[in-house]
mmCIF file of C-alpha atoms and ligand atoms in Angstrom:
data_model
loop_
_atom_site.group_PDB
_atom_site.id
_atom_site.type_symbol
_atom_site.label_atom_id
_atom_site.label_comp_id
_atom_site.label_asym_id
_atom_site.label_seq_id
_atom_site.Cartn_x
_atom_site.Cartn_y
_atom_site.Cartn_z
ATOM 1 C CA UNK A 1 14.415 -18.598 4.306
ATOM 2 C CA UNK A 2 15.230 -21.007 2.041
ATOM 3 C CA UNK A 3 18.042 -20.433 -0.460
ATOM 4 C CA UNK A 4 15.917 -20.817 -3.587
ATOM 5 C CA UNK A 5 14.090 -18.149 -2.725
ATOM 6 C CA UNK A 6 17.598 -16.364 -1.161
ATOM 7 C CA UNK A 7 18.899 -16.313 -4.873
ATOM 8 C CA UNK A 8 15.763 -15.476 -6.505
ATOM 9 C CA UNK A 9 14.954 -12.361 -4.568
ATOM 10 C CA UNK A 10 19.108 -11.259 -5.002
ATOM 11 C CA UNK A 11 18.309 -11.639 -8.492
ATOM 12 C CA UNK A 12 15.538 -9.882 -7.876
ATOM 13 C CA UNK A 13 17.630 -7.004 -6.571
ATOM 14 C CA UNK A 14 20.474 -7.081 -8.680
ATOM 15 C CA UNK A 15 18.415 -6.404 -11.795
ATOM 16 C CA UNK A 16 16.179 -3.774 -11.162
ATOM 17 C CA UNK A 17 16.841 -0.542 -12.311
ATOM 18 C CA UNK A 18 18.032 1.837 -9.137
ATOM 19 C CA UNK A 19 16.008 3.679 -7.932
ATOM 20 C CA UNK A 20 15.946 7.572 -9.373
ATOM 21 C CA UNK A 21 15.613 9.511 -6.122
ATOM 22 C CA UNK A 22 16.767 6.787 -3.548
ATOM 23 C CA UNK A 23 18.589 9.775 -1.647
ATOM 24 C CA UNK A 24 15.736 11.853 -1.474
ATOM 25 C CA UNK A 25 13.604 9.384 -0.347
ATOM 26 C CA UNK A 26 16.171 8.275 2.065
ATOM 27 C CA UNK A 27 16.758 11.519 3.532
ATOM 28 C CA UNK A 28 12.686 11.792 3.766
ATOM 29 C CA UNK A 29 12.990 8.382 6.046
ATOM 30 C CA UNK A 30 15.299 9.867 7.918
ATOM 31 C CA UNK A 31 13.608 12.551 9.088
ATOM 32 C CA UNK A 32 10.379 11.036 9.407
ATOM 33 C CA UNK A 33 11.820 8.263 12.005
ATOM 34 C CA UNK A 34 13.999 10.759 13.844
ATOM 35 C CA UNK A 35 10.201 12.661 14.176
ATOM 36 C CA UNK A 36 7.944 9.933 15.123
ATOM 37 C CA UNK A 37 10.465 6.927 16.368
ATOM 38 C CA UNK A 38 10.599 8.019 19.961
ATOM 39 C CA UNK A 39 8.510 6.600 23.309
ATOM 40 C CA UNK A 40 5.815 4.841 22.257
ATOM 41 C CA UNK A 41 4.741 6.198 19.101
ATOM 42 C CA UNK A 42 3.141 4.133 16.804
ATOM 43 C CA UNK A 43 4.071 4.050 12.947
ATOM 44 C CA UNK A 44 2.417 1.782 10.463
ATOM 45 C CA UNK A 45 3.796 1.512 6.454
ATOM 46 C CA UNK A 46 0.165 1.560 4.700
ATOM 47 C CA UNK A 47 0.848 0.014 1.513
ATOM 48 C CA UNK A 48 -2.047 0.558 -1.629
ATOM 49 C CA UNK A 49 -2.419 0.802 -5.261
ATOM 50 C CA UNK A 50 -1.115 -1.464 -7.769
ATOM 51 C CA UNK A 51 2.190 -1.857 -9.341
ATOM 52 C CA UNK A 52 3.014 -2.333 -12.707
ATOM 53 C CA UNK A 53 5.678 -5.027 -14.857
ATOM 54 C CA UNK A 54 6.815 -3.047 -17.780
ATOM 55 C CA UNK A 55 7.804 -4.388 -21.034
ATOM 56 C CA UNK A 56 10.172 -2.407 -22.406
ATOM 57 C CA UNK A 57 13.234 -0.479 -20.939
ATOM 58 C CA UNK A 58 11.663 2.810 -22.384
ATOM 59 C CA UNK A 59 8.345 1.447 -21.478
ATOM 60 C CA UNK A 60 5.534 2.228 -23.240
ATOM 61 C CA UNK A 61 3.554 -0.554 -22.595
ATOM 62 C CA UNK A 62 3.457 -2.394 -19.327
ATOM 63 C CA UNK A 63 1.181 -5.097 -17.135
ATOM 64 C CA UNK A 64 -0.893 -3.724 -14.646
ATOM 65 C CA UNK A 65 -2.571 -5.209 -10.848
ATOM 66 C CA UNK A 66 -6.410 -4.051 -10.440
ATOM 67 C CA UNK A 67 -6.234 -1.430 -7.171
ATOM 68 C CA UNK A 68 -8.285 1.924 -6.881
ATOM 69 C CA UNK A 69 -6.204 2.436 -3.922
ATOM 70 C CA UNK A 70 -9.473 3.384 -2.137
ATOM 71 C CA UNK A 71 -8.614 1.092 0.787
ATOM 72 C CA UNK A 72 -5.233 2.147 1.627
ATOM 73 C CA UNK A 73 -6.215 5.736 1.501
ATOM 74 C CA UNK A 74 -9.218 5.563 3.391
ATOM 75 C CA UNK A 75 -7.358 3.347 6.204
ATOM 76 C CA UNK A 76 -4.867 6.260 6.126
ATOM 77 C CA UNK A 77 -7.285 8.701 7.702
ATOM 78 C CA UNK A 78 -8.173 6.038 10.188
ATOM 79 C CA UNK A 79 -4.853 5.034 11.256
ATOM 80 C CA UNK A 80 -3.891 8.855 11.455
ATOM 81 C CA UNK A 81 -6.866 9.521 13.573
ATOM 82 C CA UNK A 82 -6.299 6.315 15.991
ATOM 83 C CA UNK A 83 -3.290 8.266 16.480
ATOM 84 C CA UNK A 84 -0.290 6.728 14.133
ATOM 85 C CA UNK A 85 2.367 8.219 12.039
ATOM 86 C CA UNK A 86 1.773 6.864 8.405
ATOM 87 C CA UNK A 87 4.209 6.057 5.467
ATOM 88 C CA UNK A 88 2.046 6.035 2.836
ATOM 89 C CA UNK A 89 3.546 3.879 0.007
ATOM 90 C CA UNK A 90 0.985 4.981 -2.986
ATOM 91 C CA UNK A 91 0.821 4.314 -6.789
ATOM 92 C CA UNK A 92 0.848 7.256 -8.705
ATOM 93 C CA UNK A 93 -2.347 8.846 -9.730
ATOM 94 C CA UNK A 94 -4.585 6.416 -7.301
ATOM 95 C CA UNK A 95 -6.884 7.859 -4.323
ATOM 96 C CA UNK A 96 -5.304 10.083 -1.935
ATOM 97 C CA UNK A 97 -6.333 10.408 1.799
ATOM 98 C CA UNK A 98 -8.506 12.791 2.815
ATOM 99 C CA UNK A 99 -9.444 13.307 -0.950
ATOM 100 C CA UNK A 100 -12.454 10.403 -1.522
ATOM 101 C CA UNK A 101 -15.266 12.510 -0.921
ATOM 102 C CA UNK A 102 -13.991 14.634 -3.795
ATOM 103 C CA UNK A 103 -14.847 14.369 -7.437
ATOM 104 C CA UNK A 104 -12.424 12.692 -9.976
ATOM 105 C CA UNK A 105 -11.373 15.706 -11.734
ATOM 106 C CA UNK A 106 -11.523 17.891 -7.759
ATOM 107 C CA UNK A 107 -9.356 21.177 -9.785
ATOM 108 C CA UNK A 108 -11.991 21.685 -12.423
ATOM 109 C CA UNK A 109 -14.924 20.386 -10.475
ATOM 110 C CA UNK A 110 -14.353 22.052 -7.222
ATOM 111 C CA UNK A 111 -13.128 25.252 -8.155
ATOM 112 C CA UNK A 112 -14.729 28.205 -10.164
ATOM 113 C CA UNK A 113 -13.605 31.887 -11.490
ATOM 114 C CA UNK A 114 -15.355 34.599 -10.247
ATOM 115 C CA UNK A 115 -13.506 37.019 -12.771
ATOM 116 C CA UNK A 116 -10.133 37.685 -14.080
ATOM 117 C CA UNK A 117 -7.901 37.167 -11.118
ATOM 118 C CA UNK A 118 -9.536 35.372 -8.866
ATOM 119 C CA UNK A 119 -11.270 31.676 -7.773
ATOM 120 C CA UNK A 120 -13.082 30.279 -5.297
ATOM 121 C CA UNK A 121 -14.701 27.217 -4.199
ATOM 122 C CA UNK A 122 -18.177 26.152 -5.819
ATOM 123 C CA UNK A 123 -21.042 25.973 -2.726
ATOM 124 C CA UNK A 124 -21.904 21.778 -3.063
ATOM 125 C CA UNK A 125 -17.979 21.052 -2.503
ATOM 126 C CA UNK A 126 -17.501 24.077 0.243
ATOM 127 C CA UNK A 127 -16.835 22.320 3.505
ATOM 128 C CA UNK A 128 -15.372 18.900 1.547
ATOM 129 C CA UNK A 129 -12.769 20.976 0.112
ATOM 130 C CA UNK A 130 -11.739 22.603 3.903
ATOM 131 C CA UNK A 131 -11.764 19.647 5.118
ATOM 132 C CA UNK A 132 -9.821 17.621 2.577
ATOM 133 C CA UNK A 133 -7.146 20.515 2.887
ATOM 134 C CA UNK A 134 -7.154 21.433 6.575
ATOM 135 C CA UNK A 135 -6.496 17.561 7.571
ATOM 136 C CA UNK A 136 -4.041 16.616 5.118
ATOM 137 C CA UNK A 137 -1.933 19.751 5.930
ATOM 138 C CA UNK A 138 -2.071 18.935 9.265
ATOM 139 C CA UNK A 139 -1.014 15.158 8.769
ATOM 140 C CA UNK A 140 1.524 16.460 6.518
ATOM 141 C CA UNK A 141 2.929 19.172 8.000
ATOM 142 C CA UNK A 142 2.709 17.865 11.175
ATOM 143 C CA UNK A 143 5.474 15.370 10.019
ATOM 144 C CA UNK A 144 2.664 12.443 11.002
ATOM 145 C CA UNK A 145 2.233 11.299 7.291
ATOM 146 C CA UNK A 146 5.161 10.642 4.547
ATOM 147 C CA UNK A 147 3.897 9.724 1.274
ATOM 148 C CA UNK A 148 6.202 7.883 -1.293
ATOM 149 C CA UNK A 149 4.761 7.284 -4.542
ATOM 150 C CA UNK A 150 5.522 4.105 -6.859
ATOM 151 C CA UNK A 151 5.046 3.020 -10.308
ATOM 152 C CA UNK A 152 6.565 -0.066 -11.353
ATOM 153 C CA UNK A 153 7.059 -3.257 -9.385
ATOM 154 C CA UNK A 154 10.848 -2.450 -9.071
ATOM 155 C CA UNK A 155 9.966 1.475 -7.923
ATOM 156 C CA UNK A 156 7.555 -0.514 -4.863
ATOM 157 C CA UNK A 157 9.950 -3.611 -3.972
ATOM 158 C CA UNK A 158 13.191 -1.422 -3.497
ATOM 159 C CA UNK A 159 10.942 1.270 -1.542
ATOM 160 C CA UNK A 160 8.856 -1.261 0.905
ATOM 161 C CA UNK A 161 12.809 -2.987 1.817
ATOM 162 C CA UNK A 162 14.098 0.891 2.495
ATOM 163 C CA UNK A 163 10.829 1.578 4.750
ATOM 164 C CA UNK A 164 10.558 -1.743 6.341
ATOM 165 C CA UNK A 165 14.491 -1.618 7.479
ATOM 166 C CA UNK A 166 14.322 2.181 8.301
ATOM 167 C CA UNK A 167 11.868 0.881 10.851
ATOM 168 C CA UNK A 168 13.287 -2.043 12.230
ATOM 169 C CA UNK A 169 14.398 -0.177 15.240
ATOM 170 C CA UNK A 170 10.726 0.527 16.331
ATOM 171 C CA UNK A 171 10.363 -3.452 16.895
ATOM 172 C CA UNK A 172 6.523 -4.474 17.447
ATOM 173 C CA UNK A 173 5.449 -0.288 17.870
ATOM 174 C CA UNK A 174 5.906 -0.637 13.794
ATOM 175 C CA UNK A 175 2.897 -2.196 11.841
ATOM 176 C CA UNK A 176 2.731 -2.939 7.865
ATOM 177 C CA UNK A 177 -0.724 -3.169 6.246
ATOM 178 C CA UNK A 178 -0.001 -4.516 2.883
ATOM 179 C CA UNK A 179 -2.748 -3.314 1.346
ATOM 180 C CA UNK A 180 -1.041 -2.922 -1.977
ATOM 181 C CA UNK A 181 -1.730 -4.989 -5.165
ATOM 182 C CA UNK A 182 1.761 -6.449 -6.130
ATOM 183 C CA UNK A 183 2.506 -8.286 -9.318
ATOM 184 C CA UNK A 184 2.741 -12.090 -9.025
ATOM 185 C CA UNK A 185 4.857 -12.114 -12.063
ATOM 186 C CA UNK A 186 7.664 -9.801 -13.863
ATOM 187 C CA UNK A 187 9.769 -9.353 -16.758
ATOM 188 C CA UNK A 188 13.516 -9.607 -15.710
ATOM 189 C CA UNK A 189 15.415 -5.913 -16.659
ATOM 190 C CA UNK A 190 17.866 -7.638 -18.031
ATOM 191 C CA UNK A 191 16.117 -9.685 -20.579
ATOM 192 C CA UNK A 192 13.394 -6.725 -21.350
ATOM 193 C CA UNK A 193 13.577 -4.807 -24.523
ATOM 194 C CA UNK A 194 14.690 -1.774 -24.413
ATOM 195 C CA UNK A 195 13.191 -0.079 -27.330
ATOM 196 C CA UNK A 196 8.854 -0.354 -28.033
ATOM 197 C CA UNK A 197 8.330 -3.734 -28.970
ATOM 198 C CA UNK A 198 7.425 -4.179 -33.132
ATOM 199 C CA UNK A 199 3.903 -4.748 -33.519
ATOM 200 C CA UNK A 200 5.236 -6.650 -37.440
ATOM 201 C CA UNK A 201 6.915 -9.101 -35.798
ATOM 202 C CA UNK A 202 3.926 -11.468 -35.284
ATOM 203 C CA UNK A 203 2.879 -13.061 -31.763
ATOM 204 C CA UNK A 204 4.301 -12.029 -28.984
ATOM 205 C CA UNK A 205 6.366 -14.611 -27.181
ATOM 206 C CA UNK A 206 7.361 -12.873 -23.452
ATOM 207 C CA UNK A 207 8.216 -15.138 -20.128
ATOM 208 C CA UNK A 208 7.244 -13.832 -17.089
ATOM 209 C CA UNK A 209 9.271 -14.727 -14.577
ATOM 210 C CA UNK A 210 7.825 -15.251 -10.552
ATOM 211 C CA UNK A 211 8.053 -12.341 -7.845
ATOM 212 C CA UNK A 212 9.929 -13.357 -5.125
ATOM 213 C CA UNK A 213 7.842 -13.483 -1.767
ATOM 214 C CA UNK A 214 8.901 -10.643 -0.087
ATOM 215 C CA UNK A 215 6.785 -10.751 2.946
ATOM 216 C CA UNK A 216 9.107 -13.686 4.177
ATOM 217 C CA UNK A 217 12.078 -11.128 4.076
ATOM 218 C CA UNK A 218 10.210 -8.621 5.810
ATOM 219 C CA UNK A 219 9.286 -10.811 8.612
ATOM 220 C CA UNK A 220 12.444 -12.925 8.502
ATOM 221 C CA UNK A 221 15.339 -10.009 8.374
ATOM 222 C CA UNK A 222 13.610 -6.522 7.365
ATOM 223 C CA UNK A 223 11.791 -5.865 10.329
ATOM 224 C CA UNK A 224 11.215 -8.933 12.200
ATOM 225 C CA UNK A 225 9.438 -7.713 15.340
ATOM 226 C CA UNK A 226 6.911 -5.551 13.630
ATOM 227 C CA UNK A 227 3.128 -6.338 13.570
ATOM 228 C CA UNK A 228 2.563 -7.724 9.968
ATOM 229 C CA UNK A 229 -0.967 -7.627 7.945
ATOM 230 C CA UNK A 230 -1.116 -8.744 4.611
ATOM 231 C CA UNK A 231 -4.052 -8.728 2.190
ATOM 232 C CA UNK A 232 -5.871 -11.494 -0.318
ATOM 233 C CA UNK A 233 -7.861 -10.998 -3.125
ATOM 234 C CA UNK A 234 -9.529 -13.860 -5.129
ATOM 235 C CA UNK A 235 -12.188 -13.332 -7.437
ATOM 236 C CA UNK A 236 -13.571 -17.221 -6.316
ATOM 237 C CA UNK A 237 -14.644 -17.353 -3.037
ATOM 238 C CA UNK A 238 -14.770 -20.766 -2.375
ATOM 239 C CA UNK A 239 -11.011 -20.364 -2.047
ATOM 240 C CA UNK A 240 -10.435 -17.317 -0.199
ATOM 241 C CA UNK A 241 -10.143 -18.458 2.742
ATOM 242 C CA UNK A 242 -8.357 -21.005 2.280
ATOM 243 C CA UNK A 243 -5.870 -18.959 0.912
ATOM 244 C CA UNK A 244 -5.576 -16.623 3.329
ATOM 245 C CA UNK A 245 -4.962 -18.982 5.804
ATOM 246 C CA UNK A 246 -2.360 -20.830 3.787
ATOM 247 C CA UNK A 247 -0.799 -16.883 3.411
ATOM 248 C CA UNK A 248 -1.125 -16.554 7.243
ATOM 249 C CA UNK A 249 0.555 -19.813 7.681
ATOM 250 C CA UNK A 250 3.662 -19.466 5.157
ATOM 251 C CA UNK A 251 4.536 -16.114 5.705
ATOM 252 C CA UNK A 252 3.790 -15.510 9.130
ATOM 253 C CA UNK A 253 2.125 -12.984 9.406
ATOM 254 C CA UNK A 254 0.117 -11.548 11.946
ATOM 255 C CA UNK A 255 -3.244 -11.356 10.607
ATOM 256 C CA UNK A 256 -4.459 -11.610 6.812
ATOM 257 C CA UNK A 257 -7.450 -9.844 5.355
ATOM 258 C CA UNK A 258 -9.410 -11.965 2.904
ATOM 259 C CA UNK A 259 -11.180 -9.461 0.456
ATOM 260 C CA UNK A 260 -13.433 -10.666 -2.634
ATOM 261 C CA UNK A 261 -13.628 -8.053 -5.553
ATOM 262 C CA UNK A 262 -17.136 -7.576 -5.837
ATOM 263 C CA UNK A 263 -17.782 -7.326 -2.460
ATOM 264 C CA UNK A 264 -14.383 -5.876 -1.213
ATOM 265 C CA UNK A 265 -16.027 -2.432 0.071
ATOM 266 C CA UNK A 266 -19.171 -4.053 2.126
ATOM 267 C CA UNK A 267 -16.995 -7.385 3.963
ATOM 268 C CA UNK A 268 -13.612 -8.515 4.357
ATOM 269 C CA UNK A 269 -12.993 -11.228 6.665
ATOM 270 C CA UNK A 270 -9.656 -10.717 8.996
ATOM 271 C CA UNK A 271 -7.906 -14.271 9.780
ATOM 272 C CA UNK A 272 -5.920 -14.823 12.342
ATOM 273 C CA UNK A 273 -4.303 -17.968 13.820
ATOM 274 C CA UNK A 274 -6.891 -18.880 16.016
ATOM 275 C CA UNK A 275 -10.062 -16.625 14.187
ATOM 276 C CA UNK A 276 -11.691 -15.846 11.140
ATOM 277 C CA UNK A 277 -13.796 -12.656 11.957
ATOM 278 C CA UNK A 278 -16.093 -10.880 9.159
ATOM 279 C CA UNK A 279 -15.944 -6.949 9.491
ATOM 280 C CA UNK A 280 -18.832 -5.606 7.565
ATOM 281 C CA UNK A 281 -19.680 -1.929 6.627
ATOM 282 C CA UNK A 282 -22.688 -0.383 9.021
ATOM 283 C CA UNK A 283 -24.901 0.207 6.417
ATOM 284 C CA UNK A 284 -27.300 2.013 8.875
ATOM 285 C CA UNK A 285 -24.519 4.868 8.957
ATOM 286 C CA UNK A 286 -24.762 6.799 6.120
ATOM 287 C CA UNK A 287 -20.864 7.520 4.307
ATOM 288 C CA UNK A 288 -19.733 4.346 6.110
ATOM 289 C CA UNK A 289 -17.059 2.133 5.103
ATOM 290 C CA UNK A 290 -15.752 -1.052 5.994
ATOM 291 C CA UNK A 291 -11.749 0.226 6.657
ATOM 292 C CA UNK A 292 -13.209 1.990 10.067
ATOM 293 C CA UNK A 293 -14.188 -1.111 11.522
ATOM 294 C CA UNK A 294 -11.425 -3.114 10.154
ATOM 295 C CA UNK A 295 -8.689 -0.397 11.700
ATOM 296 C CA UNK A 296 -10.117 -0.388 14.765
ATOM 297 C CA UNK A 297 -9.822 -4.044 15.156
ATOM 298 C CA UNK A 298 -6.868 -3.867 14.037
ATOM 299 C CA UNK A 299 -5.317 -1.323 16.455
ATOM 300 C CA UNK A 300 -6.729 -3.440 18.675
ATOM 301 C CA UNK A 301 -4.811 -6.293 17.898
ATOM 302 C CA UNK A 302 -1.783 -4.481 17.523
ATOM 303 C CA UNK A 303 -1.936 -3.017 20.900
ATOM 304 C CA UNK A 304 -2.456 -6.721 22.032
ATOM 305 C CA UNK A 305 0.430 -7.702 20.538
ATOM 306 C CA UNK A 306 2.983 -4.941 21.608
ATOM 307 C CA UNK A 307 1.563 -5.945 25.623
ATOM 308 C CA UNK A 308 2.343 -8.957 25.252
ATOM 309 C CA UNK A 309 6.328 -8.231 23.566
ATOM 310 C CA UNK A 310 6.899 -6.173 26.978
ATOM 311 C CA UNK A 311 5.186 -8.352 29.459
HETATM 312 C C1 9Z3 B 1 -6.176 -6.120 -1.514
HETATM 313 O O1 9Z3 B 1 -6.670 -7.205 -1.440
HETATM 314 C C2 9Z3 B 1 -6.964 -4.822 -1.373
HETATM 315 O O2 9Z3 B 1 -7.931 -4.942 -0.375
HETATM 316 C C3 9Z3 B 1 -7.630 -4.362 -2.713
HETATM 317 C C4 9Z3 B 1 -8.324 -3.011 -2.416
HETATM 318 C C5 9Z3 B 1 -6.572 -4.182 -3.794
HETATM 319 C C6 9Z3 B 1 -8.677 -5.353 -3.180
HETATM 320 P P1 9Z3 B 1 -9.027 -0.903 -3.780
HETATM 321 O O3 9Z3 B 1 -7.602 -0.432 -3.843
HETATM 322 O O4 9Z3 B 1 -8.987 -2.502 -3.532
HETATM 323 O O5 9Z3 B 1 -9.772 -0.277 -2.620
HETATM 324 O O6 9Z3 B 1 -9.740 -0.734 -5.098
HETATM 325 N N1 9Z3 B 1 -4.840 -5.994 -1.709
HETATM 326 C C7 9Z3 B 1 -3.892 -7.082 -1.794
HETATM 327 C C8 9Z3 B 1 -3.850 -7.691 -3.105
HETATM 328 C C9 9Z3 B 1 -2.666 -8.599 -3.291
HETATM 329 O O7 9Z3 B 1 -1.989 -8.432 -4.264
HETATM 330 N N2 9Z3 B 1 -2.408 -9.568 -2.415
HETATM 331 C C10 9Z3 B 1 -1.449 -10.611 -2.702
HETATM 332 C C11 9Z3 B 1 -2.239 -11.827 -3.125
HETATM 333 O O8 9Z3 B 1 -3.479 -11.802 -3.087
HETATM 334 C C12 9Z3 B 1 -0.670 -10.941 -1.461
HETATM 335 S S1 9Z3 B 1 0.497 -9.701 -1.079
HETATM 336 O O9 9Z3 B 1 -1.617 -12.817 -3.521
#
């Protein structure tokens, strides 16, 4: 790493605001490894949703990254079925595993009264609602998935560096999918506002300043032997690629998955060092999507990868 980069991410560090309930989401780490981090378990830190800049100290208004978190959640269920212990490392209020064939509002839509004391589940949602329960107990309880949820881009940076060195001791068993949307640019705590920001005062003059790239520290001293997958999104497609690869390159990661908005759920294209391959949805397959393809590749790969570490 170079030290440009070295002083911008300490900066980085040094000004964020700590982290409320680092302990308790230390102590959850803690547990979770001790559970899963033995033989040859598998553990992968799905990352989704987007995180915000804020403003203002006491924020009220804040900058936000486009993510349903549709993807990560969905590649949950995949990854928990192909057998992996999940950290789930969610924004608040975005899809949950297990939860997408639900409605948006599932409490009010899914339940009903039947009279004064009692409720029960409306017919159309009936086996949805078992299901939705029965597995995510079951991942939960089972100690197989941990979900952390984030807000701001300081909440998510802090969190990823605590899950990515918690499982540094798995070397190449560990995989990240970064499926997260993370804020290219922020406004430094220090030089933030800490009151609402007077809407009398005129324009609004605000400098952003860059996000570090953290995926170099994760791959450089985080966790340095684990399998790495990060994600692009471009709206233009005649760059994508291009991008991806030039991701691929610089940080060194393992594999990148080149998304474009619009078409985000039907294709994504996975690039390696020596591939490009497109991973569509089966559209022949009713309820299909295109994370159940593009897990199983990359399970795949990742077994690939941890025969070759112990040959
Ligand atoms: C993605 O590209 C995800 O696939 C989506 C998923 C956010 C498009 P949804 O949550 O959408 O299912 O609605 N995530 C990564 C986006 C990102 O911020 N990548 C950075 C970049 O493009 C690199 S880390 O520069």
């Amino acid at each position: 790493m170079n030290s440009s980069l070295g002083s911008e991410i300490d900066s980085f560090y040094e000004s964020a605001p700590p982290l409320k309930e680092r302990d308790s989401i230390m102590e959850k780490l803690n547990e979770f490894v001790e559970l899963n981090c033995k033989g040859t378990k598998r553990v992968v830190c799905v990352t989704s949703g987007g995180t915000t800049v804020p403003l203002e100290q006491r924020c009220v208004r804040y900058i936000d990254n486009f993510s349903s978190g549709h993807r990560g959640a969905a590649s949950t269920e995949y990854f928990l079925k192909a057998g992996y212990a999940i950290i789930f490392l969610y924004r608040r209020g975005t899809s949950q595993p297990y939860c997408r064939s639900l409605p948006d509002d599932p409490l009010l839509e899914c339940f009903e009264a039947t009279d004064e004391l009692n409720i029960q589940v409306r017919q159309p949602y009936s086996e949805a609602v078992k299901r939705a329960i029965r597995d995510h107990h079951a991942a939960v309880a089972g100690g197989f998935l941990l979900k952390l949820p984030f807000t701001t881009i300081f909440e998510y940076l802090q969190m990823l560096q605590m899950v990515a060195v918690s499982l540094r001791s798995l070397g190449p068993l560990a995989m990240f999918y970064l499926a997260a949307a993370v804020s290219d640019f922020y406004v430094p705590w220090k030089s933030m506002a800490e009151h609402k920001i007077q809407s009398g005062s005129g324009p609004l003059d605000m400098r952003l300043v860059q996000v570090p790239k953290m995926l170099s520290v994760l791959r450089t001293e985080w966790a340095p032997m684990a399998f790495c997958i990060s994600f692009k999104l471009e709206t233009d497609t005649k760059i994508l690629l291009d991008k991806a690869d030039m991701a691929l390159r610089k940080y060194k990661m393992n594999a990148v998955v080149a998304n474009e908005l619009l078409t985000r759920k039907e294709v994504v294209v996975v690039v390696t060092d020596s591939e490009k391959i497109s991973v569509q949805r089966d559209k022949t397959e009713a309820g299909s999507d295109v994370e159940n393809p593009l897990v199983k590749l990359l399970v795949d790969r990742h077994s690939a990868f941890i025969n070759d570490f112990n040959a």
